[in-house]
PDB file of C-alpha atoms in Angstrom:
ATOM      1  CA  UNK A 300       0.000   0.000   0.000  1.00 70.00           C
ATOM      2  CA  UNK A 301       2.732   2.475   0.973  1.00 74.00           C
ATOM      3  CA  UNK A 302       4.668   1.631  -2.203  1.00 74.00           C
ATOM      4  CA  UNK A 303       1.639   2.419  -4.364  1.00 77.00           C
ATOM      5  CA  UNK A 304       0.972   5.700  -2.538  1.00 81.00           C
ATOM      6  CA  UNK A 305       4.622   6.748  -2.714  1.00 84.00           C
ATOM      7  CA  UNK A 306       4.768   6.000  -6.475  1.00 82.00           C
ATOM      8  CA  UNK A 307       1.730   8.231  -7.124  1.00 82.00           C
ATOM      9  CA  UNK A 308       3.164  10.893  -4.780  1.00 85.00           C
ATOM     10  CA  UNK A 309       6.530  10.978  -6.584  1.00 87.00           C
ATOM     11  CA  UNK A 310       4.837  11.236  -9.992  1.00 82.00           C
ATOM     12  CA  UNK A 311       2.594  14.045  -8.717  1.00 83.00           C
ATOM     13  CA  UNK A 312       5.611  15.831  -7.237  1.00 83.00           C
ATOM     14  CA  UNK A 313       7.464  15.657 -10.575  1.00 82.00           C
ATOM     15  CA  UNK A 314       4.373  16.820 -12.453  1.00 79.00           C
ATOM     16  CA  UNK A 315       3.849  19.763 -10.074  1.00 78.00           C
ATOM     17  CA  UNK A 316       7.491  20.847 -10.223  1.00 76.00           C
ATOM     18  CA  UNK A 317       7.375  20.753 -14.040  1.00 71.00           C
ATOM     19  CA  UNK A 318       4.423  23.169 -14.050  1.00 63.00           C
ATOM     20  CA  UNK A 319       5.587  26.531 -15.390  1.00 64.00           C
ATOM     21  CA  UNK A 320       3.356  28.183 -12.853  1.00 62.00           C
ATOM     22  CA  UNK A 321       5.527  26.914 -10.045  1.00 65.00           C
ATOM     23  CA  UNK A 322       8.627  28.565 -11.506  1.00 71.00           C
ATOM     24  CA  UNK A 323       6.711  31.797 -12.139  1.00 66.00           C
ATOM     25  CA  UNK A 324       5.554  31.885  -8.535  1.00 69.00           C
ATOM     26  CA  UNK A 325       9.093  31.250  -7.297  1.00 72.00           C
ATOM     27  CA  UNK A 326      10.345  34.095  -9.491  1.00 70.00           C
ATOM     28  CA  UNK A 327       7.547  36.342  -8.296  1.00 65.00           C
ATOM     29  CA  UNK A 328       8.318  35.463  -4.695  1.00 70.00           C
ATOM     30  CA  UNK A 329      11.937  36.427  -5.240  1.00 73.00           C
ATOM     31  CA  UNK A 330      10.903  39.745  -6.767  1.00 71.00           C
ATOM     32  CA  UNK A 331       8.466  40.358  -3.907  1.00 64.00           C
ATOM     33  CA  UNK A 332      11.080  39.682  -1.269  1.00 65.00           C
ATOM     34  CA  UNK A 333      13.603  41.769  -3.171  1.00 71.00           C
ATOM     35  CA  UNK A 334      11.157  44.693  -3.221  1.00 69.00           C
ATOM     36  CA  UNK A 335      10.935  44.591   0.583  1.00 65.00           C
ATOM     37  CA  UNK A 336      14.712  44.870   0.695  1.00 64.00           C
ATOM     38  CA  UNK A 337      14.490  47.933  -1.534  1.00 70.00           C
ATOM     39  CA  UNK A 338      11.758  49.476   0.648  1.00 66.00           C
ATOM     40  CA  UNK A 339      13.545  48.808   3.942  1.00 62.00           C
ATOM     41  CA  UNK A 340      15.891  51.828   3.687  1.00 63.00           C
ATOM     42  CA  UNK A 341      12.762  54.009   3.969  1.00 61.00           C
ATOM     43  CA  UNK A 342      12.434  52.868   7.589  1.00 59.00           C
ATOM     44  CA  UNK A 343      14.839  53.424  10.462  1.00 55.00           C
ATOM     45  CA  UNK A 344      17.184  50.912  12.124  1.00 55.00           C
ATOM     46  CA  UNK A 345      15.791  47.497  12.981  1.00 55.00           C
ATOM     47  CA  UNK A 346      12.396  48.385  11.476  1.00 60.00           C
ATOM     48  CA  UNK A 347      13.880  47.703   8.042  1.00 59.00           C
ATOM     49  CA  UNK A 348      14.559  44.092   8.951  1.00 64.00           C
ATOM     50  CA  UNK A 349      11.050  43.753  10.374  1.00 73.00           C
ATOM     51  CA  UNK A 350       9.574  44.903   7.060  1.00 74.00           C
ATOM     52  CA  UNK A 351      11.534  42.177   5.252  1.00 75.00           C
ATOM     53  CA  UNK A 352      10.315  39.552   7.742  1.00 79.00           C
ATOM     54  CA  UNK A 353       6.704  40.765   7.682  1.00 80.00           C
ATOM     55  CA  UNK A 354       6.338  41.014   3.906  1.00 79.00           C
ATOM     56  CA  UNK A 355       8.459  37.906   3.343  1.00 80.00           C
ATOM     57  CA  UNK A 356       6.318  35.660   5.587  1.00 84.00           C
ATOM     58  CA  UNK A 357       3.075  37.112   4.199  1.00 84.00           C
ATOM     59  CA  UNK A 358       4.374  36.487   0.653  1.00 82.00           C
ATOM     60  CA  UNK A 359       5.279  32.871   1.457  1.00 84.00           C
ATOM     61  CA  UNK A 360       1.810  32.221   2.897  1.00 84.00           C
ATOM     62  CA  UNK A 361      -0.151  33.910   0.110  1.00 85.00           C
ATOM     63  CA  UNK A 362       1.923  32.575  -2.801  1.00 82.00           C
ATOM     64  CA  UNK A 363       1.988  29.087  -1.304  1.00 84.00           C
ATOM     65  CA  UNK A 364      -1.784  28.955  -0.943  1.00 87.00           C
ATOM     66  CA  UNK A 365      -2.341  30.370  -4.444  1.00 86.00           C
ATOM     67  CA  UNK A 366       0.066  27.759  -5.857  1.00 84.00           C
ATOM     68  CA  UNK A 367      -1.820  24.985  -4.046  1.00 86.00           C
ATOM     69  CA  UNK A 368      -5.110  26.221  -5.506  1.00 87.00           C
ATOM     70  CA  UNK A 369      -3.945  26.848  -9.088  1.00 83.00           C
ATOM     71  CA  UNK A 370      -1.781  23.727  -9.475  1.00 81.00           C
ATOM     72  CA  UNK A 371      -3.981  21.422  -7.407  1.00 82.00           C
ATOM     73  CA  UNK A 372      -7.228  22.354  -9.146  1.00 81.00           C
ATOM     74  CA  UNK A 373      -6.052  20.711 -12.394  1.00 80.00           C
ATOM     75  CA  UNK A 374      -4.256  17.625 -11.042  1.00 76.00           C
ATOM     76  CA  UNK A 375      -7.192  15.209 -10.828  1.00 74.00           C
ATOM     77  CA  UNK A 376      -9.318  16.855 -13.516  1.00 73.00           C
ATOM     78  CA  UNK A 377      -6.487  16.766 -16.078  1.00 74.00           C
ATOM     79  CA  UNK A 378      -5.947  13.037 -15.610  1.00 73.00           C
ATOM     80  CA  UNK A 379      -9.674  12.413 -16.040  1.00 72.00           C
ATOM     81  CA  UNK A 380      -9.793  14.532 -19.214  1.00 71.00           C
ATOM     82  CA  UNK A 381      -6.747  12.793 -20.714  1.00 68.00           C
ATOM     83  CA  UNK A 382      -8.086   9.357 -19.682  1.00 67.00           C
ATOM     84  CA  UNK A 383      -4.850   8.820 -17.756  1.00 67.00           C
ATOM     85  CA  UNK A 384      -6.860   7.948 -14.672  1.00 66.00           C
ATOM     86  CA  UNK A 385      -8.059   4.759 -16.428  1.00 67.00           C
ATOM     87  CA  UNK A 386      -4.503   3.421 -16.520  1.00 67.00           C
ATOM     88  CA  UNK A 387      -4.168   4.011 -12.795  1.00 67.00           C
ATOM     89  CA  UNK A 388      -7.536   2.501 -11.907  1.00 67.00           C
ATOM     90  CA  UNK A 389      -6.898  -0.649 -13.961  1.00 67.00           C
ATOM     91  CA  UNK A 390      -3.923  -1.364 -11.731  1.00 70.00           C
ATOM     92  CA  UNK A 391      -4.224  -2.653  -8.155  1.00 72.00           C
ATOM     93  CA  UNK A 392      -4.561   0.891  -6.793  1.00 73.00           C
ATOM     94  CA  UNK A 393      -7.600   1.909  -4.772  1.00 80.00           C
ATOM     95  CA  UNK A 394      -9.191   5.317  -5.226  1.00 82.00           C
ATOM     96  CA  UNK A 395      -8.290   6.128  -1.635  1.00 84.00           C
ATOM     97  CA  UNK A 396      -4.603   5.402  -2.310  1.00 86.00           C
ATOM     98  CA  UNK A 397      -4.815   7.509  -5.479  1.00 87.00           C
ATOM     99  CA  UNK A 398      -6.133  10.576  -3.598  1.00 88.00           C
ATOM    100  CA  UNK A 399      -3.664  10.189  -0.720  1.00 90.00           C
ATOM    101  CA  UNK A 400      -0.814   9.885  -3.245  1.00 88.00           C
ATOM    102  CA  UNK A 401      -1.951  13.011  -5.075  1.00 88.00           C
ATOM    103  CA  UNK A 402      -2.201  14.922  -1.799  1.00 91.00           C
ATOM    104  CA  UNK A 403       1.234  13.744  -0.616  1.00 92.00           C
ATOM    105  CA  UNK A 404       2.853  14.738  -3.914  1.00 90.00           C
ATOM    106  CA  UNK A 405       1.298  18.195  -3.754  1.00 89.00           C
ATOM    107  CA  UNK A 406       2.523  18.740  -0.188  1.00 91.00           C
ATOM    108  CA  UNK A 407       6.020  17.615  -1.211  1.00 91.00           C
ATOM    109  CA  UNK A 408       6.057  20.152  -4.077  1.00 88.00           C
ATOM    110  CA  UNK A 409       4.729  22.911  -1.813  1.00 87.00           C
ATOM    111  CA  UNK A 410       7.340  21.997   0.784  1.00 89.00           C
ATOM    112  CA  UNK A 411      10.092  22.449  -1.813  1.00 87.00           C
ATOM    113  CA  UNK A 412       8.585  25.808  -2.816  1.00 84.00           C
ATOM    114  CA  UNK A 413       8.396  26.882   0.833  1.00 86.00           C
ATOM    115  CA  UNK A 414      12.024  25.862   1.490  1.00 88.00           C
ATOM    116  CA  UNK A 415      13.281  27.884  -1.502  1.00 85.00           C
ATOM    117  CA  UNK A 416      11.300  30.990  -0.566  1.00 83.00           C
ATOM    118  CA  UNK A 417      12.257  30.725   3.114  1.00 86.00           C
ATOM    119  CA  UNK A 418      15.928  30.449   2.145  1.00 85.00           C
ATOM    120  CA  UNK A 419      15.641  33.589  -0.006  1.00 81.00           C
ATOM    121  CA  UNK A 420      13.926  35.434   2.835  1.00 81.00           C
ATOM    122  CA  UNK A 421      16.518  34.259   5.397  1.00 83.00           C
ATOM    123  CA  UNK A 422      19.355  35.594   3.244  1.00 81.00           C
ATOM    124  CA  UNK A 423      17.625  38.955   2.912  1.00 76.00           C
ATOM    125  CA  UNK A 424      16.924  39.139   6.663  1.00 77.00           C
ATOM    126  CA  UNK A 425      20.572  38.319   7.329  1.00 80.00           C
ATOM    127  CA  UNK A 426      21.624  41.185   5.054  1.00 74.00           C
ATOM    128  CA  UNK A 427      19.121  43.708   6.427  1.00 68.00           C
ATOM    129  CA  UNK A 428      18.802  42.748  10.074  1.00 69.00           C
ATOM    130  CA  UNK A 429      21.122  39.944  11.104  1.00 74.00           C
ATOM    131  CA  UNK A 430      20.746  36.225  11.720  1.00 76.00           C
ATOM    132  CA  UNK A 431      17.028  35.310  11.524  1.00 76.00           C
ATOM    133  CA  UNK A 432      15.621  33.851  14.732  1.00 77.00           C
ATOM    134  CA  UNK A 433      13.857  30.542  15.224  1.00 81.00           C
ATOM    135  CA  UNK A 434      10.340  32.104  15.215  1.00 83.00           C
ATOM    136  CA  UNK A 435      10.819  33.059  11.554  1.00 83.00           C
ATOM    137  CA  UNK A 436      11.342  29.422  10.532  1.00 88.00           C
ATOM    138  CA  UNK A 437       8.518  28.205  12.791  1.00 88.00           C
ATOM    139  CA  UNK A 438       6.174  30.738  11.157  1.00 88.00           C
ATOM    140  CA  UNK A 439       7.223  29.372   7.746  1.00 88.00           C
ATOM    141  CA  UNK A 440       6.513  25.827   9.003  1.00 91.00           C
ATOM    142  CA  UNK A 441       3.005  26.907  10.035  1.00 91.00           C
ATOM    143  CA  UNK A 442       2.512  28.350   6.539  1.00 90.00           C
ATOM    144  CA  UNK A 443       3.325  24.890   5.133  1.00 91.00           C
ATOM    145  CA  UNK A 444       0.625  23.393   7.369  1.00 93.00           C
ATOM    146  CA  UNK A 445      -1.800  26.005   6.018  1.00 92.00           C
ATOM    147  CA  UNK A 446      -0.843  25.008   2.452  1.00 91.00           C
ATOM    148  CA  UNK A 447      -1.439  21.332   3.313  1.00 92.00           C
ATOM    149  CA  UNK A 448      -4.930  22.080   4.645  1.00 94.00           C
ATOM    150  CA  UNK A 449      -5.763  24.093   1.516  1.00 92.00           C
ATOM    151  CA  UNK A 450      -4.363  21.278  -0.688  1.00 91.00           C
ATOM    152  CA  UNK A 451      -6.775  18.775   0.880  1.00 93.00           C
ATOM    153  CA  UNK A 452      -9.665  21.191   0.237  1.00 93.00           C
ATOM    154  CA  UNK A 453      -8.586  21.689  -3.396  1.00 92.00           C
ATOM    155  CA  UNK A 454      -8.450  17.914  -3.921  1.00 91.00           C
ATOM    156  CA  UNK A 455     -11.935  17.557  -2.398  1.00 91.00           C
ATOM    157  CA  UNK A 456     -13.481  20.024  -4.868  1.00 91.00           C
ATOM    158  CA  UNK A 457     -11.482  18.641  -7.800  1.00 88.00           C
ATOM    159  CA  UNK A 458     -13.114  15.211  -7.361  1.00 85.00           C
ATOM    160  CA  UNK A 459     -16.483  16.464  -8.607  1.00 85.00           C
ATOM    161  CA  UNK A 460     -16.165  19.835 -10.350  1.00 84.00           C
ATOM    162  CA  UNK A 461     -14.128  21.774 -12.916  1.00 86.00           C
ATOM    163  CA  UNK A 462     -10.770  23.517 -12.291  1.00 86.00           C
ATOM    164  CA  UNK A 463     -12.370  26.983 -12.478  1.00 89.00           C
ATOM    165  CA  UNK A 464     -15.043  26.176  -9.900  1.00 91.00           C
ATOM    166  CA  UNK A 465     -12.471  24.336  -7.777  1.00 89.00           C
ATOM    167  CA  UNK A 466     -10.304  27.473  -7.705  1.00 89.00           C
ATOM    168  CA  UNK A 467     -13.309  29.699  -6.943  1.00 91.00           C
ATOM    169  CA  UNK A 468     -14.607  27.519  -4.094  1.00 92.00           C
ATOM    170  CA  UNK A 469     -11.106  27.099  -2.635  1.00 91.00           C
ATOM    171  CA  UNK A 470     -10.454  30.851  -2.618  1.00 92.00           C
ATOM    172  CA  UNK A 471     -13.814  31.383  -0.875  1.00 91.00           C
ATOM    173  CA  UNK A 472     -12.870  28.781   1.744  1.00 91.00           C
ATOM    174  CA  UNK A 473      -9.470  30.454   2.207  1.00 91.00           C
ATOM    175  CA  UNK A 474     -11.056  33.864   2.825  1.00 89.00           C
ATOM    176  CA  UNK A 475     -13.778  32.434   5.064  1.00 86.00           C
ATOM    177  CA  UNK A 476     -11.225  30.366   7.003  1.00 86.00           C
ATOM    178  CA  UNK A 477      -9.345  33.528   7.905  1.00 85.00           C
ATOM    179  CA  UNK A 478     -12.508  35.390   8.914  1.00 83.00           C
ATOM    180  CA  UNK A 479     -14.586  32.635  10.550  1.00 76.00           C
ATOM    181  CA  UNK A 480     -13.608  33.650  14.090  1.00 75.00           C
ATOM    182  CA  UNK A 481     -14.474  37.317  13.479  1.00 77.00           C
ATOM    183  CA  UNK A 482     -17.800  36.412  11.837  1.00 75.00           C
ATOM    184  CA  UNK A 483     -18.652  34.164  14.791  1.00 72.00           C
ATOM    185  CA  UNK A 484     -17.955  36.952  17.273  1.00 74.00           C
ATOM    186  CA  UNK A 485     -19.931  39.452  15.149  1.00 73.00           C
ATOM    187  CA  UNK A 486     -22.922  37.095  14.888  1.00 69.00           C
ATOM    188  CA  UNK A 487     -22.935  36.494  18.651  1.00 70.00           C
ATOM    189  CA  UNK A 488     -23.042  40.200  19.302  1.00 70.00           C
ATOM    190  CA  UNK A 489     -25.388  41.488  16.613  1.00 68.00           C
ATOM    191  CA  UNK A 490     -27.117  38.473  15.002  1.00 67.00           C
ATOM    192  CA  UNK A 491     -30.221  36.641  16.151  1.00 70.00           C
ATOM    193  CA  UNK A 492     -30.390  33.015  17.347  1.00 71.00           C
ATOM    194  CA  UNK A 493     -30.750  31.632  13.795  1.00 73.00           C
ATOM    195  CA  UNK A 494     -27.793  33.619  12.451  1.00 73.00           C
ATOM    196  CA  UNK A 495     -25.776  32.616  15.507  1.00 74.00           C
ATOM    197  CA  UNK A 496     -26.586  28.904  14.969  1.00 77.00           C
ATOM    198  CA  UNK A 497     -25.695  29.015  11.252  1.00 78.00           C
ATOM    199  CA  UNK A 498     -22.472  30.879  11.976  1.00 77.00           C
ATOM    200  CA  UNK A 499     -21.579  28.348  14.678  1.00 77.00           C
ATOM    201  CA  UNK A 500     -22.027  25.435  12.237  1.00 80.00           C
ATOM    202  CA  UNK A 501     -19.843  27.083   9.594  1.00 79.00           C
ATOM    203  CA  UNK A 502     -17.244  27.988  12.238  1.00 80.00           C
ATOM    204  CA  UNK A 503     -16.644  24.322  13.003  1.00 82.00           C
ATOM    205  CA  UNK A 504     -16.902  23.126   9.383  1.00 85.00           C
ATOM    206  CA  UNK A 505     -14.527  25.686   7.886  1.00 87.00           C
ATOM    207  CA  UNK A 506     -10.785  25.440   8.561  1.00 89.00           C
ATOM    208  CA  UNK A 507      -9.586  27.839  11.243  1.00 87.00           C
ATOM    209  CA  UNK A 508      -6.605  29.190   9.306  1.00 87.00           C
ATOM    210  CA  UNK A 509      -5.756  31.718  12.000  1.00 86.00           C
ATOM    211  CA  UNK A 510      -4.097  28.968  14.049  1.00 87.00           C
ATOM    212  CA  UNK A 511      -1.376  28.924  11.371  1.00 88.00           C
ATOM    213  CA  UNK A 512      -0.759  32.669  11.534  1.00 84.00           C
ATOM    214  CA  UNK A 513       1.912  33.582  14.083  1.00 82.00           C
ATOM    215  CA  UNK A 514       3.662  35.972  11.708  1.00 79.00           C
ATOM    216  CA  UNK A 515       3.274  38.963  14.014  1.00 79.00           C
ATOM    217  CA  UNK A 516       5.084  37.083  16.799  1.00 78.00           C
ATOM    218  CA  UNK A 517       7.866  36.129  14.371  1.00 77.00           C
ATOM    219  CA  UNK A 518       8.318  39.732  13.191  1.00 75.00           C
ATOM    220  CA  UNK A 519       8.804  40.937  16.768  1.00 76.00           C
ATOM    221  CA  UNK A 520      10.995  37.971  17.770  1.00 72.00           C
ATOM    222  CA  UNK A 521       8.497  36.761  20.356  1.00 73.00           C
ATOM    223  CA  UNK A 522       8.929  33.185  21.531  1.00 71.00           C
ATOM    224  CA  UNK A 523       6.326  30.704  20.335  1.00 71.00           C
ATOM    225  CA  UNK A 524       4.573  28.415  22.731  1.00 77.00           C
ATOM    226  CA  UNK A 525       5.474  24.806  21.971  1.00 80.00           C
ATOM    227  CA  UNK A 526       1.847  23.857  22.603  1.00 84.00           C
ATOM    228  CA  UNK A 527       0.709  26.280  19.853  1.00 84.00           C
ATOM    229  CA  UNK A 528       2.956  24.531  17.317  1.00 89.00           C
ATOM    230  CA  UNK A 529       1.908  21.050  18.477  1.00 92.00           C
ATOM    231  CA  UNK A 530      -1.821  21.878  18.472  1.00 92.00           C
ATOM    232  CA  UNK A 531      -1.573  23.491  15.012  1.00 92.00           C
ATOM    233  CA  UNK A 532       0.180  20.351  13.700  1.00 94.00           C
ATOM    234  CA  UNK A 533      -2.426  18.012  15.219  1.00 95.00           C
ATOM    235  CA  UNK A 534      -5.243  20.216  13.901  1.00 93.00           C
ATOM    236  CA  UNK A 535      -3.782  20.172  10.376  1.00 94.00           C
ATOM    237  CA  UNK A 536      -3.335  16.367  10.395  1.00 95.00           C
ATOM    238  CA  UNK A 537      -6.893  15.734  11.633  1.00 95.00           C
ATOM    239  CA  UNK A 538      -8.480  18.272   9.266  1.00 94.00           C
ATOM    240  CA  UNK A 539      -6.566  16.982   6.217  1.00 94.00           C
ATOM    241  CA  UNK A 540      -7.464  13.390   7.111  1.00 93.00           C
ATOM    242  CA  UNK A 541     -11.159  14.242   7.459  1.00 94.00           C
ATOM    243  CA  UNK A 542     -11.292  16.188   4.175  1.00 94.00           C
ATOM    244  CA  UNK A 543      -9.452  13.424   2.283  1.00 93.00           C
ATOM    245  CA  UNK A 544     -11.894  10.864   3.673  1.00 93.00           C
ATOM    246  CA  UNK A 545     -14.873  12.876   2.380  1.00 92.00           C
ATOM    247  CA  UNK A 546     -13.011  13.303  -0.918  1.00 91.00           C
ATOM    248  CA  UNK A 547     -12.771   9.516  -1.146  1.00 90.00           C
ATOM    249  CA  UNK A 548     -16.512   9.121  -0.413  1.00 91.00           C
ATOM    250  CA  UNK A 549     -17.262  11.427  -3.371  1.00 88.00           C
ATOM    251  CA  UNK A 550     -14.568  10.033  -5.692  1.00 84.00           C
ATOM    252  CA  UNK A 551     -15.540   6.361  -5.232  1.00 82.00           C
ATOM    253  CA  UNK A 552     -19.019   7.106  -6.602  1.00 77.00           C
ATOM    254  CA  UNK A 553     -17.688   8.830  -9.690  1.00 72.00           C
ATOM    255  CA  UNK A 554     -18.142   6.995 -12.981  1.00 69.00           C
ATOM    256  CA  UNK A 555     -15.467   7.396 -15.662  1.00 64.00           C
ATOM    257  CA  UNK A 556     -16.501   7.213 -19.317  1.00 60.00           C
TER     258      UNK A 556
END
């Protein structure tokens, strides 16, 4: 089973890395980080280094999530359109193994992207501020967990709809996942019982992406709580597992013709 999943994951990783979009995003990330280095002289003293860290971490998170959505939305759909999925399904590979392999390959590609962008940012922080602290790398790790959660959501939508709708739904989930806590608090204060109940349901269904955002702490060199990192990791594993399971329930009913 693990051999079959790893084979699909490696093929997906190679396919994702070959996508021109991935190289464009890496180039854009380098330009974005470089622009922060150009802007930093406008600030005074250590504030210049904080600008590099702030914009650099925000760029890694945003570009990583956009890459997961744009690359991931075509992975499954493209194989169905090209009939390549038939070759996989005729082999002793279950649909569950196929989805887990696709997800693992995407996370591997996103991990490589994150490592490259973090390395670029670390060099720029070293030039503008000094040796980057541990919180910077932990914040980048949390961004990778956020990308993994979004990858599972992209795969879920790609099992039953088109790449355009998959991208649209995933972007909506990304925005809602960052605002779900605020909407819940707003509904409790100003909404009625029905609005409060609906908001509560969506709060627990949508991913709470704020648990992966400790960028402000990293910018100001504040120490992270080890429990925050552990809980965010456990949350990401459980959420990805649940979404992939529902993806399998949808995908196993799909007929290929």
